[in-house]
Backbone as JSON Lines, residues from 0, in Angstrom:
{"i":0,"aa":"M","n":[56.95,-30.31,7.85],"ca":[56.19,-31.24,7.44],"c":[56.97,-32.61,7.26]}
{"i":1,"aa":"R","n":[56.72,-33.67,7.84],"ca":[57.59,-34.93,7.48],"c":[56.28,-35.82,6.71]}
{"i":2,"aa":"I","n":[57.07,-36.4,5.56],"ca":[56.29,-37.24,4.55],"c":[56.92,-38.5,4.38]}
{"i":3,"aa":"A","n":[56.26,-39.52,4.76],"ca":[56.9,-40.92,4.85],"c":[56.05,-41.72,3.95]}
{"i":4,"aa":"I","n":[56.99,-42.16,2.5],"ca":[56.39,-43.04,1.58],"c":[56.81,-44.41,1.7]}
{"i":5,"aa":"T","n":[56.03,-45.22,1.67],"ca":[56.05,-46.63,1.9],"c":[55.86,-47.37,0.64]}
{"i":6,"aa":"K","n":[56.84,-47.92,0.24],"ca":[56.92,-48.85,-0.9],"c":[55.81,-49.92,-0.96]}
{"i":7,"aa":"G","n":[54.91,-49.91,-1.83],"ca":[53.9,-51.04,-2.11],"c":[54.11,-51.91,-3.59]}
{"i":8,"aa":"T","n":[53.47,-52.86,-3.65],"ca":[53.32,-53.51,-4.94],"c":[52.59,-52.98,-6.06]}
{"i":9,"aa":"T","n":[51.36,-52.56,-5.48],"ca":[50.48,-51.77,-6.67],"c":[50.02,-50.58,-6.23]}
{"i":10,"aa":"Q","n":[50.38,-50.07,-4.82],"ca":[50.21,-48.82,-4.43],"c":[51.42,-48.52,-3.44]}
{"i":11,"aa":"D","n":[51.63,-47.22,-3.48],"ca":[52.7,-46.38,-2.46],"c":[51.71,-45.98,-1.28]}
{"i":12,"aa":"H","n":[52.2,-45.98,-0.13],"ca":[51.39,-45.41,0.98],"c":[51.92,-44.07,1.56]}
{"i":13,"aa":"V","n":[51.54,-43.07,1.85],"ca":[51.95,-41.81,2.25],"c":[51.51,-41.36,3.51]}
{"i":14,"aa":"A","n":[52.24,-41.26,4.57],"ca":[51.99,-40.84,5.82],"c":[52.59,-39.28,6.12]}
{"i":15,"aa":"V","n":[51.74,-38.46,6.45],"ca":[52.21,-37.3,6.76],"c":[52.02,-36.5,8.03]}
{"i":16,"aa":"T","n":[52.94,-36.11,8.62],"ca":[52.83,-35.36,9.92],"c":[53.13,-34.02,9.74]}
{"i":17,"aa":"R","n":[52.1,-33.04,9.82],"ca":[52.28,-31.69,9.7],"c":[53.01,-31.03,10.8]}
{"i":18,"aa":"A","n":[53.55,-29.93,10.69],"ca":[54.24,-29.01,11.83],"c":[53.66,-28.94,13.06]}
{"i":19,"aa":"D","n":[52.13,-28.95,13.05],"ca":[51.34,-28.59,14.28],"c":[51.08,-30.21,14.93]}
{"i":20,"aa":"G","n":[51.5,-31.29,14.37],"ca":[51.31,-32.59,14.77],"c":[50.2,-33.45,14.13]}
{"i":21,"aa":"S","n":[49.42,-32.66,13.36],"ca":[48.27,-33.27,12.63],"c":[48.52,-34.36,11.63]}
{"i":22,"aa":"R","n":[47.9,-35.22,11.56],"ca":[48.27,-36.38,10.32],"c":[47.41,-36.45,9.27]}
{"i":23,"aa":"T","n":[47.77,-37.16,8.44],"ca":[46.98,-37.6,7.2],"c":[47.67,-38.69,6.59]}
{"i":24,"aa":"R","n":[46.73,-39.48,5.97],"ca":[47.52,-40.92,5.19],"c":[46.71,-40.93,3.9]}
{"i":25,"aa":"F","n":[47.33,-41.38,3.02],"ca":[46.71,-41.85,1.86],"c":[47.42,-42.79,0.91]}
{"i":26,"aa":"A","n":[46.79,-43.28,-0.16],"ca":[47.69,-44.43,-0.94],"c":[47.53,-43.89,-2.34]}
{"i":27,"aa":"F","n":[48.37,-44.05,-3.22],"ca":[48.56,-43.61,-4.61],"c":[48.66,-44.81,-5.24]}
{"i":28,"aa":"T","n":[47.8,-45.12,-6.42],"ca":[48.27,-46.31,-7.24],"c":[49.58,-46.01,-8.21]}
{"i":29,"aa":"K","n":[50.3,-47.01,-8.05],"ca":[51.45,-46.77,-9.28],"c":[51.33,-46.49,-10.47]}
{"i":30,"aa":"K","n":[51.84,-45.42,-11.02],"ca":[51.81,-45.18,-12.35],"c":[53.03,-45.54,-13.02]}
{"i":31,"aa":"G","n":[53.98,-45.85,-12.23],"ca":[55.43,-46.33,-13.08],"c":[56.2,-46.75,-11.73]}
{"i":32,"aa":"P","n":[57.59,-46.85,-11.8],"ca":[58.42,-47.45,-10.77],"c":[58.54,-46.41,-9.59]}
{"i":33,"aa":"Y","n":[58.35,-45.42,-9.75],"ca":[58.57,-44.41,-8.73],"c":[57.21,-43.68,-8.18]}
{"i":34,"aa":"P","n":[57.08,-43.25,-7.1],"ca":[56.03,-42.81,-6.4],"c":[55.75,-41.3,-7.14]}
{"i":35,"aa":"H","n":[54.51,-40.96,-7.58],"ca":[53.97,-39.79,-8.21],"c":[54.27,-38.7,-7.2]}
{"i":36,"aa":"D","n":[54.03,-39.03,-5.89],"ca":[53.87,-37.68,-4.96],"c":[55.3,-37.39,-4.57]}
{"i":37,"aa":"A","n":[56.28,-38.23,-4.98],"ca":[57.73,-37.59,-4.62],"c":[58.14,-36.77,-5.81]}
{"i":38,"aa":"F","n":[57.75,-37.2,-6.99],"ca":[58.15,-35.9,-8.06],"c":[57.48,-34.62,-7.77]}
{"i":39,"aa":"H","n":[56.03,-34.62,-7.29],"ca":[55.63,-33.41,-6.8],"c":[56.49,-32.65,-5.54]}
{"i":40,"aa":"F","n":[56.93,-33.45,-4.85],"ca":[57.61,-32.91,-3.61],"c":[58.9,-32.26,-4.09]}
{"i":41,"aa":"F","n":[59.72,-32.98,-5.02],"ca":[60.99,-32.43,-5.59],"c":[60.93,-31.18,-6.47]}
{"i":42,"aa":"V","n":[59.69,-31.38,-7.47],"ca":[59.47,-30.06,-8.2],"c":[58.87,-29.01,-7.62]}
{"i":43,"aa":"E","n":[57.97,-29.03,-6.52],"ca":[57.26,-28.02,-6.05],"c":[58.35,-27.39,-4.82]}
{"i":44,"aa":"R","n":[59.13,-28.17,-4.22],"ca":[60.16,-27.63,-3.3],"c":[61.04,-26.93,-4.22]}
{"i":45,"aa":"G","n":[61.65,-27.36,-5.31],"ca":[62.74,-26.93,-6.13],"c":[62.14,-25.47,-6.73]}
{"i":46,"aa":"L","n":[60.88,-25.14,-7.07],"ca":[60.29,-24.07,-7.61],"c":[59.83,-23.29,-6.33]}
{"i":47,"aa":"G","n":[59.93,-23.43,-5.04],"ca":[59.44,-22.77,-3.99],"c":[57.98,-22.62,-4.15]}
{"i":48,"aa":"M","n":[57.19,-23.57,-4.48],"ca":[55.85,-23.38,-4.62],"c":[55.03,-23.59,-3.27]}
{"i":49,"aa":"Q","n":[54.1,-22.84,-2.92],"ca":[53.61,-22.92,-1.87],"c":[51.96,-23.16,-1.88]}
{"i":50,"aa":"A","n":[51.38,-23.27,-3.1],"ca":[50.09,-23.54,-3.44],"c":[49.95,-24.82,-4.47]}
{"i":51,"aa":"G","n":[51.2,-25.67,-4.38],"ca":[51.0,-26.85,-5.29],"c":[50.55,-28.02,-4.28]}
{"i":52,"aa":"F","n":[50.32,-29.11,-4.55],"ca":[49.88,-30.32,-3.75],"c":[50.53,-30.06,-2.24]}
{"i":53,"aa":"W","n":[51.93,-30.07,-2.19],"ca":[52.32,-30.46,-1.01],"c":[52.29,-29.04,0.08]}
{"i":54,"aa":"G","n":[52.3,-27.95,-0.67],"ca":[52.12,-26.8,0.08],"c":[50.75,-26.75,0.82]}
{"i":55,"aa":"L","n":[49.65,-26.96,0.04],"ca":[48.41,-26.99,0.39],"c":[48.17,-28.21,1.59]}
{"i":56,"aa":"V","n":[48.83,-29.44,1.3],"ca":[48.8,-30.21,2.5],"c":[49.4,-29.67,3.76]}
{"i":57,"aa":"A","n":[50.52,-29.12,3.49],"ca":[51.26,-28.51,4.66],"c":[50.17,-27.47,5.45]}
{"i":58,"aa":"R","n":[49.42,-26.79,4.87],"ca":[48.66,-25.76,5.28],"c":[47.28,-26.59,5.92]}
{"i":59,"aa":"G","n":[47.2,-27.71,5.85],"ca":[46.2,-28.37,6.64],"c":[45.29,-29.08,5.61]}
{"i":60,"aa":"M","n":[45.19,-28.81,4.26],"ca":[44.32,-29.38,3.28],"c":[44.54,-30.8,3.18]}
{"i":61,"aa":"E","n":[43.36,-31.81,3.32],"ca":[43.59,-33.12,3.09],"c":[43.73,-33.41,1.57]}
{"i":62,"aa":"P","n":[44.64,-34.35,1.23],"ca":[44.82,-34.73,-0.16],"c":[43.66,-34.76,-1.14]}
{"i":63,"aa":"E","n":[42.61,-35.63,-0.74],"ca":[41.59,-35.81,-1.38],"c":[40.84,-34.39,-1.56]}
{"i":64,"aa":"T","n":[40.84,-33.54,-0.66],"ca":[40.41,-32.26,-0.81],"c":[41.09,-31.47,-2.02]}
{"i":65,"aa":"V","n":[42.39,-31.61,-2.0],"ca":[43.11,-31.1,-2.91],"c":[42.75,-31.48,-4.42]}
{"i":66,"aa":"Q","n":[42.54,-32.72,-4.47],"ca":[42.4,-33.29,-5.68],"c":[40.9,-32.78,-6.22]}
{"i":67,"aa":"A","n":[39.81,-32.94,-5.34],"ca":[38.62,-32.34,-5.44],"c":[38.49,-30.94,-6.04]}
{"i":68,"aa":"M","n":[39.35,-29.89,-5.35],"ca":[39.73,-28.66,-5.58],"c":[40.25,-28.32,-7.12]}
{"i":69,"aa":"A","n":[41.12,-29.34,-7.34],"ca":[41.77,-29.03,-8.77],"c":[40.56,-29.45,-9.79]}
{"i":70,"aa":"L","n":[39.8,-30.58,-9.54],"ca":[38.83,-30.91,-10.51],"c":[37.76,-29.99,-10.58]}
{"i":71,"aa":"A","n":[37.22,-29.34,-9.59],"ca":[36.3,-28.26,-9.57],"c":[36.76,-27.06,-10.13]}
{"i":72,"aa":"G","n":[38.2,-26.7,-9.74],"ca":[38.63,-25.49,-10.52],"c":[38.83,-25.57,-12.02]}
{"i":73,"aa":"G","n":[38.84,-26.53,-12.57],"ca":[39.0,-26.58,-14.12],"c":[40.39,-27.23,-14.52]}
{"i":74,"aa":"H","n":[40.79,-28.31,-13.71],"ca":[42.03,-28.69,-14.01],"c":[42.14,-29.17,-15.4]}
{"i":75,"aa":"A","n":[43.05,-28.51,-16.23],"ca":[42.89,-28.53,-17.52],"c":[43.65,-30.01,-17.98]}
{"i":76,"aa":"S","n":[43.08,-30.69,-18.82],"ca":[43.54,-31.88,-19.55],"c":[43.11,-31.96,-20.61]}
{"i":77,"aa":"A","n":[43.5,-32.57,-21.68],"ca":[43.27,-32.76,-23.01],"c":[41.79,-32.82,-23.22]}
{"i":78,"aa":"A","n":[40.79,-33.53,-22.31],"ca":[39.54,-33.41,-22.42],"c":[38.65,-32.45,-21.73]}
{"i":79,"aa":"R","n":[39.55,-31.64,-20.73],"ca":[38.55,-30.54,-20.13],"c":[39.39,-29.2,-20.25]}
{"i":80,"aa":"A","n":[39.97,-28.98,-21.36],"ca":[40.87,-27.8,-21.28],"c":[39.75,-26.59,-21.16]}
{"i":81,"aa":"A","n":[40.12,-25.83,-20.03],"ca":[39.3,-24.67,-19.7],"c":[40.24,-23.95,-18.88]}
{"i":82,"aa":"V","n":[40.21,-22.32,-18.83],"ca":[41.08,-21.34,-17.99],"c":[40.75,-21.98,-16.51]}
{"i":83,"aa":"P","n":[42.13,-22.27,-15.86],"ca":[41.51,-22.81,-14.54],"c":[41.51,-21.64,-13.24]}
{"i":84,"aa":"D","n":[40.82,-21.98,-12.32],"ca":[40.54,-20.91,-11.27],"c":[42.0,-20.66,-10.88]}
{"i":85,"aa":"P","n":[42.37,-19.39,-10.67],"ca":[43.56,-18.92,-10.07],"c":[43.89,-19.74,-8.94]}
{"i":86,"aa":"E","n":[43.22,-20.16,-8.03],"ca":[43.91,-20.9,-6.88],"c":[44.4,-22.17,-7.03]}
{"i":87,"aa":"I","n":[44.16,-22.67,-8.29],"ca":[44.79,-23.93,-8.75],"c":[46.06,-23.81,-9.82]}
{"i":88,"aa":"V","n":[46.48,-22.81,-10.01],"ca":[47.42,-22.47,-11.34],"c":[48.74,-23.28,-10.67]}
{"i":89,"aa":"E","n":[49.1,-22.78,-9.5],"ca":[50.35,-23.56,-9.14],"c":[50.26,-25.19,-9.14]}
{"i":90,"aa":"L","n":[49.21,-25.78,-8.76],"ca":[48.79,-27.12,-8.77],"c":[48.92,-27.65,-10.14]}
{"i":91,"aa":"I","n":[48.3,-26.77,-11.22],"ca":[48.62,-27.37,-12.6],"c":[50.01,-27.46,-13.09]}
{"i":92,"aa":"Q","n":[50.55,-26.15,-12.92],"ca":[51.98,-25.67,-13.33],"c":[52.95,-26.93,-12.69]}
{"i":93,"aa":"A","n":[52.78,-27.36,-11.64],"ca":[53.66,-28.3,-10.87],"c":[53.28,-29.76,-11.65]}
{"i":94,"aa":"E","n":[51.96,-30.04,-11.77],"ca":[51.43,-31.49,-12.55],"c":[52.17,-31.58,-13.84]}
{"i":95,"aa":"R","n":[51.95,-30.41,-14.36],"ca":[52.62,-30.57,-15.87],"c":[54.33,-30.82,-15.87]}
{"i":96,"aa":"L","n":[54.83,-30.23,-14.9],"ca":[56.53,-30.56,-14.97],"c":[56.44,-31.88,-14.17]}
{"i":97,"aa":"V","n":[55.75,-32.42,-13.46],"ca":[55.88,-33.57,-12.81],"c":[55.73,-34.75,-13.96]}
{"i":98,"aa":"E","n":[54.77,-34.38,-14.81],"ca":[54.84,-35.49,-15.68],"c":[55.95,-35.64,-16.69]}
{"i":99,"aa":"C","n":[56.57,-34.55,-16.81],"ca":[57.79,-34.42,-17.73],"c":[58.82,-35.28,-16.94]}
{"i":100,"aa":"F","n":[58.91,-35.06,-15.7],"ca":[60.19,-35.97,-15.04],"c":[59.75,-37.02,-15.03]}
{"i":101,"aa":"E","n":[58.5,-37.44,-14.82],"ca":[57.97,-38.91,-14.75],"c":[58.44,-39.48,-16.04]}
{"i":102,"aa":"A","n":[57.89,-38.81,-17.16],"ca":[58.33,-39.27,-18.57],"c":[59.75,-39.56,-18.71]}
{"i":103,"aa":"A","n":[60.39,-38.67,-18.32],"ca":[61.85,-38.81,-18.44],"c":[62.47,-40.14,-17.76]}
{"i":104,"aa":"S","n":[61.93,-40.29,-16.5],"ca":[62.37,-41.27,-15.56],"c":[62.06,-42.86,-16.08]}
{"i":105,"aa":"W","n":[61.0,-42.72,-16.9],"ca":[60.56,-43.91,-17.58],"c":[61.2,-44.32,-18.82]}
{"i":106,"aa":"S","n":[62.06,-43.32,-19.4],"ca":[62.62,-43.55,-20.63],"c":[64.16,-43.33,-20.66]}
{"i":107,"aa":"G","n":[64.63,-43.34,-19.31],"ca":[66.09,-43.24,-19.24],"c":[66.64,-41.88,-19.17]}
{"i":108,"aa":"G","n":[65.79,-40.9,-18.94],"ca":[66.41,-39.56,-18.79],"c":[66.02,-38.66,-19.82]}
{"i":109,"aa":"A","n":[66.14,-37.41,-19.45],"ca":[66.21,-36.33,-20.5],"c":[66.82,-35.05,-19.78]}
{"i":110,"aa":"D","n":[67.31,-34.44,-20.79],"ca":[68.25,-33.27,-20.33],"c":[67.41,-32.06,-20.12]}
{"i":111,"aa":"D","n":[67.94,-30.92,-19.67],"ca":[66.92,-29.6,-19.26],"c":[66.32,-29.38,-20.58]}
{"i":112,"aa":"A","n":[67.02,-29.28,-21.91],"ca":[66.14,-28.78,-22.98],"c":[64.95,-29.68,-23.32]}
{"i":113,"aa":"A","n":[65.27,-31.08,-23.2],"ca":[64.24,-31.98,-23.36],"c":[62.9,-31.73,-22.4]}
{"i":114,"aa":"I","n":[63.16,-31.55,-21.2],"ca":[62.3,-31.29,-20.06],"c":[61.39,-30.1,-20.33]}
{"i":115,"aa":"M","n":[62.11,-29.13,-20.97],"ca":[61.44,-27.78,-21.23],"c":[60.53,-27.98,-22.54]}
{"i":116,"aa":"A","n":[61.15,-28.85,-23.24],"ca":[60.41,-29.18,-24.85],"c":[59.03,-29.8,-24.39]}
{"i":117,"aa":"M","n":[58.94,-30.45,-23.42],"ca":[57.66,-31.39,-23.03],"c":[57.09,-30.35,-22.15]}
{"i":118,"aa":"A","n":[57.52,-29.58,-21.22],"ca":[56.92,-28.89,-20.47],"c":[55.97,-27.45,-21.05]}
{"i":119,"aa":"E","n":[56.7,-26.89,-21.93],"ca":[56.16,-25.62,-22.24],"c":[54.7,-26.01,-23.18]}
{"i":120,"aa":"P","n":[54.79,-26.94,-23.95],"ca":[53.3,-27.07,-24.56],"c":[52.37,-27.71,-23.62]}
{"i":121,"aa":"A","n":[52.79,-28.41,-22.52],"ca":[52.01,-28.74,-21.61],"c":[51.41,-27.82,-20.82]}
{"i":122,"aa":"W","n":[52.04,-26.73,-20.46],"ca":[51.64,-25.63,-19.88],"c":[50.68,-24.89,-20.52]}
{"i":123,"aa":"A","n":[50.96,-24.74,-21.77],"ca":[50.12,-24.05,-22.79],"c":[48.79,-24.48,-23.15]}
{"i":124,"aa":"T","n":[48.95,-25.85,-23.15],"ca":[47.8,-26.73,-23.37],"c":[46.85,-26.55,-22.28]}
{"i":125,"aa":"S","n":[47.3,-26.44,-20.88],"ca":[46.51,-26.45,-19.71],"c":[46.2,-25.0,-19.25]}
{"i":126,"aa":"L","n":[46.78,-24.07,-20.24],"ca":[46.23,-22.59,-20.25],"c":[46.7,-21.83,-18.78]}
{"i":127,"aa":"V","n":[47.99,-22.34,-18.41],"ca":[48.88,-21.8,-17.45],"c":[50.2,-21.35,-17.83]}
{"i":128,"aa":"P","n":[50.74,-20.32,-17.46],"ca":[52.02,-19.87,-17.78],"c":[53.02,-20.79,-17.11]}
{"i":129,"aa":"P","n":[54.35,-20.93,-17.72],"ca":[55.23,-21.45,-16.9],"c":[55.7,-20.96,-15.47]}
{"i":130,"aa":"P","n":[55.86,-21.75,-14.57],"ca":[56.48,-21.18,-13.18],"c":[57.71,-20.42,-13.47]}
{"i":131,"aa":"A","n":[57.92,-19.29,-12.91],"ca":[58.92,-18.3,-12.86],"c":[60.21,-19.36,-12.51]}
{"i":132,"aa":"G","n":[61.08,-18.85,-13.45],"ca":[62.57,-19.34,-13.14],"c":[62.99,-20.8,-13.42]}
{"i":133,"aa":"V","n":[61.97,-21.58,-13.84],"ca":[62.04,-23.03,-14.04],"c":[63.38,-23.38,-14.88]}
{"i":134,"aa":"P","n":[63.85,-22.64,-16.09],"ca":[64.99,-23.17,-16.72],"c":[66.21,-23.12,-15.71]}
{"i":135,"aa":"D","n":[66.19,-22.22,-14.88],"ca":[67.45,-22.09,-14.03],"c":[67.36,-22.99,-12.69]}
{"i":136,"aa":"K","n":[66.31,-23.55,-12.64],"ca":[66.13,-24.49,-11.35],"c":[66.03,-26.16,-11.78]}
{"i":137,"aa":"L","n":[66.04,-26.26,-13.05],"ca":[65.86,-27.8,-13.32],"c":[66.97,-28.73,-13.02]}
{"i":138,"aa":"G","n":[68.38,-28.19,-13.0],"ca":[69.45,-28.93,-12.44],"c":[69.27,-29.38,-11.13]}
{"i":139,"aa":"D","n":[68.96,-28.27,-10.25],"ca":[68.81,-28.68,-8.86],"c":[67.57,-29.44,-8.54]}
{"i":140,"aa":"I","n":[66.57,-29.43,-9.23],"ca":[65.45,-30.48,-9.08],"c":[65.93,-31.76,-9.6]}
{"i":141,"aa":"R","n":[66.64,-31.85,-10.49],"ca":[67.13,-33.12,-11.05],"c":[67.76,-33.61,-10.15]}
{"i":142,"aa":"A","n":[68.86,-33.12,-9.76],"ca":[69.79,-33.77,-8.52],"c":[69.25,-34.43,-7.22]}
{"i":143,"aa":"A","n":[68.32,-33.47,-6.71],"ca":[67.62,-33.92,-5.78],"c":[66.71,-35.11,-5.95]}
{"i":144,"aa":"L","n":[66.03,-35.04,-7.18],"ca":[65.12,-36.21,-7.57],"c":[65.78,-37.47,-7.85]}
{"i":145,"aa":"D","n":[66.98,-37.27,-8.59],"ca":[67.92,-38.45,-8.94],"c":[68.22,-39.28,-7.63]}
{"i":146,"aa":"A","n":[68.65,-38.37,-6.75],"ca":[69.1,-38.9,-5.31],"c":[68.02,-40.03,-4.81]}
{"i":147,"aa":"F","n":[66.7,-39.22,-4.7],"ca":[65.67,-39.87,-4.15],"c":[65.31,-41.1,-5.08]}
{"i":148,"aa":"L","n":[65.25,-40.93,-6.38],"ca":[64.94,-42.18,-7.25],"c":[65.82,-43.38,-7.02]}
{"i":149,"aa":"S","n":[67.37,-42.98,-6.94],"ca":[68.26,-43.94,-6.7],"c":[68.07,-44.84,-5.35]}
{"i":150,"aa":"D","n":[67.72,-43.94,-4.49],"ca":[67.39,-44.75,-2.87],"c":[66.08,-45.47,-3.19]}
{"i":151,"aa":"W","n":[65.16,-45.07,-3.83],"ca":[63.69,-45.77,-3.96],"c":[64.01,-46.97,-4.84]}
{"i":152,"aa":"R","n":[64.78,-47.08,-5.73],"ca":[65.21,-48.3,-6.48],"c":[65.69,-49.43,-5.7]}
{"i":153,"aa":"D","n":[66.72,-49.01,-4.65],"ca":[67.14,-49.83,-3.64],"c":[66.53,-50.37,-2.63]}
{"i":154,"aa":"V","n":[65.2,-49.7,-2.18],"ca":[64.55,-50.08,-1.11],"c":[63.46,-51.22,-1.46]}
{"i":155,"aa":"A","n":[63.37,-52.08,-0.47],"ca":[62.59,-53.22,-0.59],"c":[60.86,-52.75,-0.53]}
{"i":156,"aa":"V","n":[60.1,-53.66,-1.05],"ca":[58.5,-53.33,-0.6],"c":[58.46,-53.36,0.69]}
{"i":157,"aa":"N","n":[57.5,-52.56,1.26],"ca":[57.29,-52.21,2.46],"c":[58.51,-51.34,3.32]}
{"i":158,"aa":"A","n":[59.26,-50.87,2.64],"ca":[60.28,-49.97,3.21],"c":[59.84,-48.76,2.9]}
{"i":159,"aa":"T","n":[60.35,-47.57,3.96],"ca":[59.72,-46.55,3.95],"c":[60.9,-45.48,3.68]}
{"i":160,"aa":"L","n":[60.82,-44.18,3.16],"ca":[61.74,-43.27,2.65],"c":[60.99,-42.02,3.42]}
{"i":161,"aa":"E","n":[61.54,-40.96,4.04],"ca":[61.08,-39.8,4.33],"c":[61.63,-38.52,3.92]}
{"i":162,"aa":"L","n":[60.68,-37.73,3.57],"ca":[61.15,-36.13,2.88],"c":[60.6,-35.3,4.03]}
{"i":163,"aa":"E","n":[61.34,-34.18,4.08],"ca":[60.89,-33.0,5.01],"c":[60.45,-31.87,4.06]}
{"i":164,"aa":"W","n":[59.15,-31.34,4.17],"ca":[58.86,-30.32,3.5],"c":[59.25,-29.06,4.21]}
{"i":165,"aa":"P","n":[59.52,-28.03,3.6],"ca":[60.17,-26.79,4.5],"c":[58.95,-26.09,4.92]}
{"i":166,"aa":"E","n":[58.96,-25.62,6.26],"ca":[57.82,-24.91,6.68],"c":[57.65,-23.46,6.12]}
{"i":167,"aa":"A","n":[56.53,-23.11,5.88],"ca":[56.35,-21.77,5.23],"c":[55.02,-21.04,5.99]}
{"i":168,"aa":"E","n":[55.04,-19.62,5.76],"ca":[53.92,-18.99,6.38],"c":[52.55,-19.7,5.97]}
{"i":169,"aa":"G","n":[51.74,-19.7,6.94],"ca":[50.29,-20.42,6.68],"c":[50.41,-21.86,6.73]}
{"i":170,"aa":"D","n":[51.45,-22.68,7.04],"ca":[51.47,-23.95,7.31],"c":[50.96,-24.11,8.75]}
{"i":171,"aa":"Q","n":[50.15,-25.62,8.83],"ca":[49.6,-25.76,10.13],"c":[51.03,-26.05,11.12]}
{"i":172,"aa":"R","n":[50.85,-25.32,12.24],"ca":[52.11,-25.24,13.19],"c":[51.28,-25.72,14.47]}
């Protein structure tokens, strides 16, 4: 699946072409200097997640449907702490780690210990376990993410960077 993220001023625009040729597009309001969905890409790919945001989109789900599923399934937040439906556990696990990497990017960076110090209570508060093997994979996630973030800083508004999601069983072919 090809993911093209175009830099905007108030929103970034995402165009997806799945393995079967089907397409979807969406915009995401900027939460900071980097596209939120790129953080998801590197976290989910680095952890081998197939039921996170990008894995579900690869299987044919529309981004709005993923969001609605997360809300309906008990997406835990400070205001809505509830045991989430099993089908959204990976979504929540990824979201919490994404938030940690985003916070680190806004504050000049954080080492693995600091990322884990932020992530562990976030997963606990969200009532999900940590994904398997996270501490051993943080360095690879960070290296790939840092390369993308460096490229993103250098591109002009309306420029596009492309990412390639690895195909997996169940993806739209």
